Structures are given as structure tokens and as C-alpha cells.
Amino acid sequence: MRVSVRVAAAVAAVGVAVSAFAGVAEAKPAGTTDLRLIAFNDFHGNLQPPAGSSGRVTLANGTTVDAGGAAYLATHISQLRGQVSNSLVLSAGDNVGASPLNSALFHDEPTIEMMNKVGVSASVIGNHEFDEGYRELLRMQFGGCHPTDGCQFHNPFRGAKFPFLGANITFDNGLPAVLPVTIKFVDGIPVGIIGVTLKDLPSVVTPEAIKGFRFGDEVHAINQTSRLLDLAGIRTQVVLLHQGDSTEGGGPDDCRTLPGPARDIAAAASPSVDVFFTGHSHQQYNCVINDPAGNPRPVIQGASFGRLLSVVDLKIDKKTRDVVRTATVAHNEVVTRTVTPDPAVQALVDESVTKSGPIANRQIGTITADLTRTASAAGETPLGDVIADAQLAATQGNQAQIAMTNPGGIRTDLTYASSPAGEGNGVVTYGEAFAVQPFSNIMQTITLSGAQLKTVLEQQWQVQPNGTTVTRFLQISSTLHYSWSQSAAQGNRVSNITVAGQPVDPAGKYRVSVNNFLAAGGDGFAELAKGSDLAGGPVDLDAFSAYLTGHPNLAPPVADRVAVTQ
């Protein structure tokens, strides 16, 4: 009911804008108003500076710089706001979920409090905002104690001071589930902020978390909401889009995006939209893409984990209340750690670290070198190998023969160097393991035929509606080996599949362990949903932790499970 009231209020606000401004447009003086938009995306509760490659930004010359950390982010935001008279802070989604322990242990309440402190004005809903379902999303918005764990961080938890937006999120009956748009006023000029999440959200979230919801086409939702703003005389329009493109490298302000969904959406959506802040793909880019009328507009993304701030400076004509597109300037600012951390946000971070410390700092294993997500030419990663082996070991009671895990479920590297907690080099703490596997997915073992197993491996290459191919390499246990060809046709890339050293029989039956997200067909692996004889297992984090404990001084495995040919 409260969401419906908020939606109605947003529409009413548009109506008020019509009556307030329709009769005074000619009376406004000439000139422009400056507005700075400051956005981040895919923060994922990284209150502390992220470790390893997750805490570095690659510059245009190929060098890297340490970046990120909520207290440094707050300082950079404050500095950027201090340079202009008008500014808005925005988020392109995935603020929470897949978070380190010092945020996740408290159901990401510290992250929402941090966003309140830095003055966020609006956020689009990302797929991870649905990790714990719609009721938890409403709790993040409106506050209240967790129904199971209560208020363990601050009591009471007051929720976000900014609206969560999703113009393309509806209930099954077609009614809006959240606000589609919010309106801010800058020197009396209304600014419409539209939020749109990815229409493919159901493929990256467990089905039970989004039961009863629909996620519509992004362009349609943008255009529909933009027309409403146009009718209300709101000419300055910004889109927060939780969808992004991949890149071919480059620095924070390079535009080397591969053809992808964000580019397609930005090229097709209403010409009334002046700026696109994107997210989801965790990439850094700063592009200019022409709208359908041929006018340029920025399409920008700031990597992830609070390492970059996407900054767009607008000049708004006071008479037309529209953006002067030719005067727009955009850049990605590195959140360096050389500035003085914001004391209020630092105090919040320190509190979260202290309260989570007894759990986070418990030693569970040791490693001899970094276990990273860096892939071989064949798509295999050291950390992925270890996690798959751990999942196989944890499901032996289900007669599992192989295990496979999705790369998106592996959130950060496991580094050899000691963390700031001082546990020592090579020591793995529960908090570090949690950062790697934060979803609490449940292991499930299913039966697949050999032919189905091959189909699953072929589904690692997924053709998108625009004709491009997205590759999602499953990480596999040491009992599974195969080859794939770079030049082979779609659906016929994989060959030489063996299980425990024996060639796979297409008619044979194999017990395969995956997490419940994959078992439901997540990440486009629809064939896994056809598995039979499902048996449950432990939480994936528990499997990983137990494996680390049982294998002290664990070394990175040899990358010999997958071979690639021309």
C-alpha cells in the first residue's frame, strides 16, 4: 500500500509541476543553470576499501591506482559537490547484495546508512536488491527490523532517505511495484530521474525472490515515463539504467564498449532523455551516443565497488528548462585513497567492522598464493577451480560426480597478503571467504544425461537479441574435462568431454552439483533446470569454508581442466 501511495504521489508531483510552471515559462530570465550529477553503481556493500584487483582502477596508460572505500567515496563526493552550486548524487543500482561480511551480516543496513550520509537522491533497483525478496527490498526502503534477526546494527533501522526506482517493474497484474520516477528541483527547474532495471533480471535472480513480478522492456518503460514528464513540462530528464555493456579495455574515460544492451537502449530511447548512468556490467566507460533525433548524450558507467564516481555536468536553459546538450561534460573520477576520509562515514565503517569482527576475523584456512578470478585463455580460473572442488567434496553424500559453479557467484579474489585486520599473510578468515561467496546459495545435486551435460557446456555461449554473444564460463571440478573450439559454430563448440577420465556417454547418467541459482536455470543455463532426482546440500559458503579448513596451505590448482583450440 505504501508503494502504491508513493507511485500516486510521483504522478501527483508531475501534475503539480504542470500547474506550477505552465504559466511562468516566459517570465524566466535568460541564461543557464548549472547542475552536476554524481553517480556510482554496483557498490555491493563495499564499505571498506576492496582488496586485490577489486580495489584498483586501470588508467588509460595501463597503470593501476588503488581506489574505493566508503569514507574516501564520501570525501570525493563532498569535494565534487563543493565545486558547483547545484548537484545531485545518484546510484545506478546493486547498492546491496553480494556484500562483504561487515555489511551483509547486518542485511546491508550499514550500506543504506552510508548512502543516506552522502546524500543520495535516488537509486534504480538492481538485480541484487531482490536477493532477499520484495519484502526485504521494502524494508530497505522504509526501515524496520529484520523479521528474523531483528535490528542488530542500529535500532531502529530507519531505511533509505532516497527512493528506489523501477519504471519497468510491475506486479503480475500490471500495476507498478515501485516508483518509476522521482522529481528534484534545481533553482526551481524540475529534473526527472527515471529508474529502469534490466528486463533479463529473472535470469540472474532465484525464481522465488521475484515470484509475482514482471520486468518489462527497458526502452518501452523509459519512453512511457519520459512522455509523462514531457506532458508535465519536465524537460531535463536523467535515466538510471541497471544494465551495461562490456568493454575492450581502456581507462575510466575511454569508450571502447562492445555492442551491448546499454548502447542499444541509449540509442533507441526517447530523445527527451539527456543522460544515461548505467551499471550491472561492472565496467568503466564514458561514451557519447546519439539519440534517435541525432543529438548526443552521455552514456557512462563507473566500474563497481565505489572505485569511480561518474560525473556529468549539465547546463540547463532557464527559459526552456531543457539541457543544452552541446555544453554537457562527463568524466569518471577515480575514488583515490590519498584524500582525508570523511570522519562521519569512517565512524560508520569502523562500527560495522568492530561489530562483525568476532565472526569476520576467525581463521578458517591458509593458502600459499593468491587464488584469483583471472581466467586462462580457456576460461578457467584458480579460484573457480577451488570452489568447484569444494562443492564436489561437500556433496559426496549425494553421489556427486562433478560440480560446476557460475563465475558471477565468485565476487572477489582470495589474496595471500594479510588484510588490515592483521591476521597474517596466507591466512584466510571467514570474512574473506564470505566476500568470495556471499550469496548463501544452497548446493543441489541433480542427474543429467551425457547429452544434457554437453548442452549445459554449450550454453556457456549465449547469443543476445542484438546478435552478439555473451560468454559465461562455468567453473568446474577436477573430475570434469573438455575442449572447446573458437571457430566452431554455435551449439557445437564443445568436445572431448570426460568425467573421472572416462569419455561421457550421451545416454549415460551423471550426478552434477550446482547451486540453487544455477539449478533453476539461472544465468541462461536453462538445461540445468531439466535435471532430475534433486538432492539438497550445504550452503555454498559452508562448503567453501570446510574445504579451506580441510586443505591447509592450499596452492592454486593447475589450469588443465579446459582446453581451447582454434
XYZ file of C-alpha atoms in Angstrom:
566
model
C 0.000 0.000 0.000
C 2.809 2.406 0.828
C 4.428 1.757 -2.555
C 1.152 2.476 -4.329
C 0.851 5.720 -2.401
C 4.397 6.665 -3.413
C 3.601 5.967 -7.077
C 0.484 8.081 -6.858
C 2.486 10.821 -5.178
C 5.022 10.823 -8.003
C 2.274 11.224 -10.594
C 0.717 13.969 -8.487
C 4.065 15.724 -8.333
C 4.211 15.743 -12.107
C 0.761 17.323 -12.147
C 1.882 19.967 -9.683
C 4.852 20.708 -11.913
C 2.465 21.355 -14.808
C 0.391 23.855 -12.857
C 3.394 25.482 -11.234
C 5.388 26.101 -14.394
C 2.958 26.256 -17.310
C 2.144 29.889 -16.782
C 5.568 31.269 -15.913
C 7.863 29.897 -18.583
C 8.027 33.192 -20.446
C 8.759 35.123 -17.256
C 12.001 33.263 -16.533
C 15.194 35.219 -17.195
C 17.561 34.126 -19.928
C 20.706 32.169 -19.189
C 21.506 28.752 -17.833
C 21.637 26.901 -14.546
C 24.478 24.511 -13.790
C 23.724 21.045 -12.446
C 26.306 18.415 -11.538
C 25.155 14.778 -11.406
C 27.386 12.455 -9.367
C 26.680 8.745 -9.603
C 28.101 5.404 -8.582
C 26.966 1.896 -9.428
C 27.284 -1.676 -8.165
C 28.588 -0.681 -4.750
C 27.687 -4.076 -3.259
C 28.245 -3.025 0.341
C 31.988 -2.419 -0.065
C 32.304 -0.118 2.931
C 35.974 -0.914 3.429
C 38.457 -0.403 0.594
C 38.167 -3.511 -1.608
C 41.149 -5.861 -1.702
C 43.149 -7.089 -4.675
C 42.090 -6.241 -8.212
C 38.632 -5.322 -6.912
C 40.257 -2.308 -5.262
C 42.178 -0.982 -8.245
C 41.311 1.139 -11.277
C 43.122 0.758 -14.588
C 44.137 4.095 -16.071
C 44.377 4.987 -19.762
C 48.136 4.287 -19.821
C 47.639 0.783 -18.441
C 48.843 1.510 -14.915
C 46.610 0.980 -11.907
C 45.735 3.000 -8.837
C 44.221 1.874 -5.538
C 40.634 3.058 -5.274
C 37.440 2.667 -3.278
C 36.302 2.678 0.315
C 33.147 4.387 1.586
C 34.930 7.071 3.622
C 37.057 8.056 0.613
C 33.973 7.943 -1.611
C 32.228 10.356 0.746
C 35.155 12.781 0.657
C 35.280 12.767 -3.136
C 31.522 13.349 -3.304
C 31.836 16.265 -0.903
C 34.647 17.775 -2.943
C 32.728 17.391 -6.194
C 29.634 18.965 -4.685
C 31.675 21.848 -3.331
C 32.821 22.818 -6.831
C 29.332 23.669 -8.115
C 26.225 25.348 -6.733
C 23.778 22.559 -7.622
C 24.371 18.819 -7.500
C 22.553 15.516 -7.128
C 24.032 12.199 -6.001
C 22.581 9.132 -7.694
C 23.051 5.370 -7.844
C 22.659 3.019 -10.801
C 21.751 0.037 -8.614
C 23.151 -3.030 -6.859
C 23.943 -1.000 -3.772
C 23.415 -4.081 -1.627
C 23.719 -7.835 -2.026
C 26.867 -9.865 -2.658
C 28.398 -7.679 0.053
C 31.367 -8.171 2.392
C 30.528 -9.504 5.833
C 30.624 -6.175 7.679
C 27.639 -5.053 5.621
C 25.955 -8.378 4.821
C 25.939 -9.584 8.442
C 23.536 -6.709 9.163
C 21.479 -7.238 5.993
C 23.269 -4.275 4.377
C 21.791 -1.737 6.779
C 25.224 -0.039 7.171
C 25.397 0.496 3.410
C 21.990 2.161 3.291
C 23.022 4.371 6.215
C 26.206 5.304 4.363
C 24.190 6.268 1.287
C 21.977 8.438 3.456
C 25.048 10.162 4.875
C 26.488 11.021 1.434
C 23.135 12.443 0.336
C 21.965 10.044 -2.358
C 18.850 11.472 -4.029
C 17.667 8.401 -5.957
C 18.664 4.883 -6.921
C 17.437 2.452 -9.516
C 16.740 -1.070 -8.293
C 19.384 -3.539 -9.421
C 19.014 -7.291 -9.557
C 20.790 -7.692 -6.208
C 18.224 -5.529 -4.457
C 15.958 -8.556 -4.984
C 18.382 -11.078 -3.450
C 16.281 -11.400 -0.292
C 12.939 -10.785 -1.991
C 10.472 -7.951 -2.277
C 9.657 -7.646 1.427
C 13.309 -7.076 2.238
C 13.502 -4.515 -0.568
C 10.606 -2.651 1.054
C 12.373 -2.853 4.426
C 15.488 -1.316 2.874
C 13.284 1.499 1.567
C 11.054 2.179 4.566
C 13.023 0.794 7.516
C 12.173 -1.554 10.346
C 13.907 -4.512 11.954
C 14.644 -7.718 10.077
C 11.828 -10.229 10.688
C 14.263 -12.975 11.719
C 17.411 -11.294 13.008
C 15.918 -8.093 14.355
C 17.891 -4.831 14.441
C 21.483 -5.860 15.092
C 23.309 -2.800 13.767
C 21.240 0.201 14.832
C 17.844 0.090 16.465
C 15.721 1.255 14.830
C 16.796 0.922 11.216
C 15.121 3.856 9.513
C 15.555 2.827 5.877
C 16.679 4.829 2.867
C 16.093 8.573 2.696
C 16.030 8.282 -1.093
C 13.563 6.463 -3.371
C 14.219 3.158 -5.104
C 13.056 3.389 -8.728
C 11.998 0.829 -11.315
C 9.783 2.028 -14.161
C 9.704 -1.431 -15.724
C 8.949 -3.390 -12.523
C 5.306 -4.359 -12.104
C 3.249 -6.955 -10.319
C 1.825 -9.765 -12.419
C -1.404 -7.790 -12.696
C 0.443 -4.935 -14.391
C 0.312 -2.482 -11.501
C 3.572 -0.694 -10.636
C 5.545 -2.339 -7.844
C 7.816 0.635 -7.108
C 8.144 4.275 -8.093
C 9.018 4.735 -11.781
C 10.406 8.266 -11.434
C 11.281 10.930 -8.931
C 11.429 14.675 -9.476
C 14.019 17.016 -7.993
C 14.060 20.807 -8.294
C 17.189 22.782 -9.096
C 16.829 26.567 -8.972
C 13.105 25.995 -9.456
C 13.638 23.814 -12.522
C 12.240 20.264 -12.312
C 14.583 17.367 -13.070
C 13.016 13.997 -13.792
C 15.026 10.934 -12.728
C 13.790 7.679 -14.268
C 14.938 4.309 -12.964
C 14.938 1.207 -15.168
C 16.409 -2.187 -14.332
C 17.385 -4.929 -16.760
C 14.485 -6.782 -18.340
C 16.505 -10.003 -18.009
C 16.544 -9.728 -14.220
C 14.715 -13.068 -13.830
C 17.710 -14.838 -15.368
C 20.080 -13.599 -12.651
C 17.881 -13.914 -9.544
C 16.430 -17.033 -7.970
C 12.799 -17.509 -9.065
C 11.338 -17.472 -5.554
C 12.763 -13.975 -4.941
C 10.763 -12.426 -7.803
C 7.632 -14.542 -7.850
C 4.654 -12.366 -8.764
C 6.656 -9.702 -10.646
C 7.253 -8.741 -14.248
C 10.249 -6.910 -15.671
C 9.361 -5.090 -18.861
C 11.296 -3.833 -21.837
C 13.699 -1.080 -20.842
C 13.135 1.193 -23.850
C 9.361 0.939 -23.563
C 9.462 1.843 -19.864
C 11.814 4.773 -20.456
C 9.700 6.137 -23.301
C 6.448 5.758 -21.402
C 7.800 7.580 -18.359
C 9.582 10.184 -20.456
C 6.328 11.022 -22.241
C 4.681 11.602 -18.869
C 7.469 14.003 -17.952
C 7.174 15.726 -21.333
C 3.467 16.277 -20.770
C 4.262 17.823 -17.404
C 6.746 20.211 -18.942
C 9.732 18.491 -17.331
C 12.430 18.800 -19.987
C 15.552 17.788 -18.055
C 15.469 14.010 -17.844
C 18.016 11.543 -16.474
C 17.930 7.746 -16.669
C 19.448 5.447 -14.076
C 19.793 2.194 -16.020
C 20.823 -1.002 -14.292
C 22.164 -2.540 -17.459
C 25.561 -2.136 -19.047
C 27.983 -3.062 -21.781
C 31.280 -4.905 -21.768
C 34.457 -3.155 -22.851
C 37.694 -3.901 -24.637
C 39.787 -2.170 -22.009
C 40.966 1.401 -21.703
C 40.900 3.931 -18.904
C 37.964 5.352 -16.943
C 37.050 7.842 -19.670
C 37.638 5.659 -22.714
C 34.718 4.463 -24.787
C 35.592 1.003 -26.022
C 32.293 -0.698 -25.366
C 31.430 -3.780 -27.323
C 27.961 -3.868 -28.868
C 25.686 -4.447 -25.917
C 22.342 -3.794 -24.281
C 23.129 -0.409 -22.713
C 24.313 1.027 -26.014
C 21.236 -0.344 -27.782
C 18.886 1.085 -25.150
C 20.552 4.502 -25.187
C 20.380 4.679 -28.976
C 16.673 3.799 -29.069
C 15.170 5.537 -26.035
C 13.297 8.842 -26.080
C 15.268 11.867 -27.344
C 13.965 13.730 -24.288
C 16.415 11.832 -22.060
C 19.620 13.810 -21.567
C 21.889 11.416 -19.611
C 22.246 7.669 -19.076
C 24.019 6.376 -15.983
C 24.484 2.627 -16.406
C 25.504 -0.295 -14.219
C 25.362 -4.078 -13.818
C 28.353 -4.962 -16.014
C 30.962 -3.514 -13.607
C 32.783 -1.784 -16.467
C 34.336 1.654 -16.794
C 33.460 3.753 -19.815
C 32.439 7.255 -20.804
C 30.643 7.332 -24.147
C 28.588 9.724 -26.232
C 25.747 8.081 -28.138
C 23.295 9.896 -30.357
C 19.619 9.683 -29.502
C 17.007 8.827 -32.197
C 16.873 12.508 -33.173
C 20.627 12.557 -33.781
C 21.567 14.566 -30.699
C 24.462 13.435 -28.483
C 24.066 12.367 -24.869
C 26.466 10.748 -22.395
C 26.256 7.054 -21.515
C 28.592 6.391 -18.603
C 29.464 3.717 -16.037
C 31.874 3.771 -13.108
C 33.209 0.210 -12.700
C 31.983 -1.112 -9.321
C 32.553 -1.194 -5.546
C 32.795 2.598 -5.247
C 36.065 2.855 -7.161
C 34.827 5.509 -9.586
C 32.313 8.336 -9.482
C 30.574 9.137 -12.765
C 30.251 12.910 -13.026
C 28.080 14.673 -15.608
C 27.903 18.467 -15.694
C 24.787 19.908 -17.324
C 23.781 23.396 -18.346
C 20.021 23.857 -18.237
C 18.398 26.649 -20.209
C 16.324 28.642 -17.728
C 13.737 29.527 -20.345
C 13.136 26.117 -21.897
C 14.127 24.162 -18.771
C 15.946 21.758 -21.065
C 19.573 20.685 -21.167
C 21.935 22.403 -23.567
C 23.372 19.161 -24.921
C 26.409 20.727 -26.589
C 27.569 22.038 -23.193
C 27.394 18.687 -21.383
C 30.704 17.457 -19.930
C 31.189 13.991 -18.425
C 34.036 12.164 -16.730
C 34.744 9.269 -14.390
C 36.617 10.372 -11.280
C 38.848 7.866 -9.507
C 37.998 7.488 -5.814
C 41.602 7.669 -4.683
C 42.668 6.843 -1.155
C 45.003 9.831 -0.918
C 42.284 12.155 0.377
C 41.252 12.508 4.006
C 38.483 10.011 4.719
C 35.161 11.502 5.718
C 35.047 11.207 9.534
C 31.322 10.502 9.861
C 31.345 7.761 7.238
C 34.606 6.369 8.594
C 32.996 6.090 12.024
C 30.133 4.138 10.479
C 32.542 1.810 8.672
C 34.607 1.296 11.830
C 31.468 0.428 13.764
C 30.470 -2.184 11.186
C 33.955 -3.689 11.270
C 34.025 -3.807 15.064
C 30.595 -5.372 15.399
C 31.287 -8.008 12.731
C 34.886 -8.622 13.856
C 34.423 -11.667 16.100
C 32.916 -13.563 13.170
C 34.819 -11.984 10.305
C 38.327 -12.459 11.758
C 38.013 -16.152 12.608
C 40.698 -18.148 10.767
C 39.373 -20.979 8.596
C 42.345 -21.877 6.384
C 45.654 -20.978 4.795
C 46.816 -20.523 1.191
C 50.267 -20.357 -0.384
C 49.477 -17.741 -3.037
C 46.646 -15.617 -4.375
C 43.590 -17.520 -5.571
C 42.222 -15.211 -8.259
C 39.382 -14.922 -10.737
C 41.856 -14.278 -13.539
C 40.881 -16.602 -16.365
C 43.127 -18.665 -18.600
C 42.607 -18.494 -22.349
C 40.166 -21.377 -21.943
C 38.108 -19.577 -19.271
C 39.365 -21.463 -16.229
C 40.276 -19.589 -13.033
C 42.275 -20.756 -9.981
C 39.608 -19.632 -7.523
C 36.831 -21.125 -9.615
C 38.645 -24.473 -9.637
C 38.929 -24.459 -5.843
C 35.286 -23.520 -5.307
C 34.057 -26.226 -7.687
C 36.264 -28.782 -5.953
C 34.869 -27.651 -2.612
C 31.307 -28.052 -3.834
C 32.038 -31.528 -5.159
C 33.566 -32.566 -1.834
C 30.600 -31.179 0.099
C 28.037 -33.155 -1.926
C 29.637 -36.571 -1.965
C 26.713 -37.804 0.105
C 24.530 -37.095 -2.941
C 26.790 -39.320 -5.083
C 28.016 -36.226 -6.926
C 30.477 -36.932 -9.719
C 31.156 -33.370 -10.876
C 30.444 -29.831 -9.680
C 30.023 -26.609 -11.625
C 29.616 -23.038 -10.421
C 28.766 -19.752 -12.116
C 31.502 -17.104 -12.317
C 29.092 -14.357 -11.237
C 28.805 -16.045 -7.864
C 32.539 -15.554 -7.211
C 32.735 -11.953 -6.078
C 36.371 -11.223 -5.289
C 39.855 -12.730 -5.188
C 41.272 -14.567 -2.197
C 44.567 -12.812 -1.599
C 47.692 -14.105 0.143
C 48.607 -10.778 1.731
C 47.223 -10.054 5.181
C 44.131 -7.860 5.405
C 44.139 -4.681 7.546
C 42.807 -6.867 10.381
C 46.357 -8.233 10.710
C 45.619 -11.964 10.574
C 48.908 -12.580 8.709
C 49.979 -13.487 5.195
C 48.348 -16.577 3.800
C 45.687 -16.762 6.493
C 42.111 -16.984 5.227
C 39.437 -15.605 7.543
C 35.728 -16.286 7.494
C 35.150 -12.686 6.408
C 37.437 -13.139 3.408
C 35.723 -16.380 2.413
C 32.353 -14.665 2.817
C 33.446 -11.880 0.462
C 34.204 -14.539 -2.161
C 30.910 -16.460 -1.723
C 28.361 -14.054 -0.210
C 25.048 -15.272 -1.641
C 24.322 -18.172 0.726
C 23.154 -20.273 -2.205
C 22.212 -23.854 -1.380
C 24.039 -26.689 -3.084
C 21.854 -29.082 -5.074
C 22.789 -32.277 -6.893
C 20.852 -33.304 -9.999
C 21.044 -36.068 -12.560
C 21.848 -35.154 -16.157
C 22.359 -37.330 -19.173
C 25.635 -37.058 -21.018
C 23.795 -35.265 -23.818
C 22.343 -32.779 -21.322
C 25.782 -32.188 -19.833
C 27.084 -31.265 -23.278
C 24.116 -28.923 -23.775
C 24.919 -27.190 -20.483
C 28.518 -26.647 -21.573
C 27.346 -25.332 -24.956
C 25.130 -22.821 -23.137
C 28.252 -21.044 -21.933
C 27.999 -19.111 -25.226
C 24.729 -17.185 -25.288
C 23.545 -15.251 -28.316
C 21.854 -11.970 -27.428
C 18.904 -10.365 -29.254
C 21.269 -7.925 -30.987
C 23.328 -10.809 -32.383
C 26.300 -10.519 -30.041
C 27.479 -13.453 -27.953
C 27.969 -13.324 -24.203
C 30.287 -15.958 -22.737
C 29.807 -17.237 -19.188
C 32.419 -19.870 -18.416
C 31.289 -22.290 -15.743
C 33.996 -23.159 -13.249
C 34.288 -26.929 -12.954
C 35.635 -29.551 -10.579
C 38.778 -31.563 -11.317
C 36.667 -34.581 -12.316
C 35.372 -32.861 -15.465
C 37.488 -32.105 -18.538
C 36.589 -30.889 -22.012
C 37.824 -28.907 -25.021
C 36.173 -26.092 -26.895
C 36.825 -24.531 -30.279
C 36.999 -20.823 -31.006
C 35.997 -21.311 -34.647
C 33.221 -23.878 -34.285
C 29.592 -22.986 -34.828
C 27.232 -22.035 -32.025
C 25.990 -25.175 -30.289
C 28.897 -27.278 -31.493
C 31.901 -25.803 -29.720
C 32.460 -28.431 -27.008
C 34.148 -31.789 -27.483
C 36.243 -34.436 -25.687
C 34.153 -34.350 -22.507
C 35.350 -36.739 -19.813
C 34.186 -37.452 -16.269
C 36.736 -39.066 -13.958
C 38.895 -39.722 -17.007
C 36.207 -41.598 -18.969
C 34.529 -40.276 -22.137
C 30.997 -39.092 -21.498
C 28.250 -41.359 -22.792
C 25.412 -39.236 -24.264
C 22.898 -41.738 -22.866
C 24.665 -42.142 -19.538
C 23.555 -40.621 -16.247
C 25.760 -38.258 -14.237
C 25.263 -36.661 -10.827
C 26.074 -32.953 -11.057
C 26.281 -30.490 -8.160
C 25.391 -26.831 -8.726
C 23.984 -24.066 -6.560
C 20.232 -23.496 -6.434
C 20.526 -20.419 -8.661
C 22.011 -22.499 -11.476
C 19.709 -25.430 -10.777
C 16.778 -23.130 -11.543
C 18.310 -22.231 -14.925
C 19.993 -19.005 -13.811
C 22.500 -17.133 -15.971
C 20.945 -18.638 -19.086
C 21.769 -22.271 -18.243
C 18.248 -23.450 -18.956
C 19.266 -27.085 -19.418
C 20.153 -27.383 -15.735
C 16.523 -26.771 -14.824
C 15.696 -30.045 -16.595
C 17.797 -32.104 -14.203
C 16.116 -34.882 -12.206
C 16.496 -36.562 -8.792
C 17.341 -33.327 -6.995
C 19.028 -33.671 -3.605
C 19.895 -30.767 -1.337
C 23.267 -29.971 0.157
C 25.001 -27.356 2.296
C 25.221 -23.626 1.737
C 27.955 -22.848 -0.800
C 29.888 -20.716 1.698
C 29.892 -23.559 4.206
C 31.214 -25.904 1.523
C 33.966 -23.443 0.643
C 34.903 -22.822 4.286
C 35.040 -26.533 5.095
C 37.275 -27.191 2.100
C 39.696 -24.452 3.127
C 39.818 -25.837 6.652
C 40.424 -29.357 5.376
C 43.167 -28.320 2.929
C 45.702 -26.145 4.801
C 48.382 -24.379 2.750
C 46.195 -24.693 -0.321
C 48.010 -23.837 -3.561
C 46.416 -22.584 -6.808
C 45.439 -25.627 -8.922
C 46.998 -26.245 -12.316
C 44.719 -24.924 -15.068
C 44.277 -28.161 -17.011
C 40.541 -28.831 -16.893
C 39.545 -26.945 -20.026
C 41.460 -26.784 -23.314
C 40.811 -24.345 -26.139
C 41.639 -24.819 -29.813
C 41.263 -22.722 -32.924
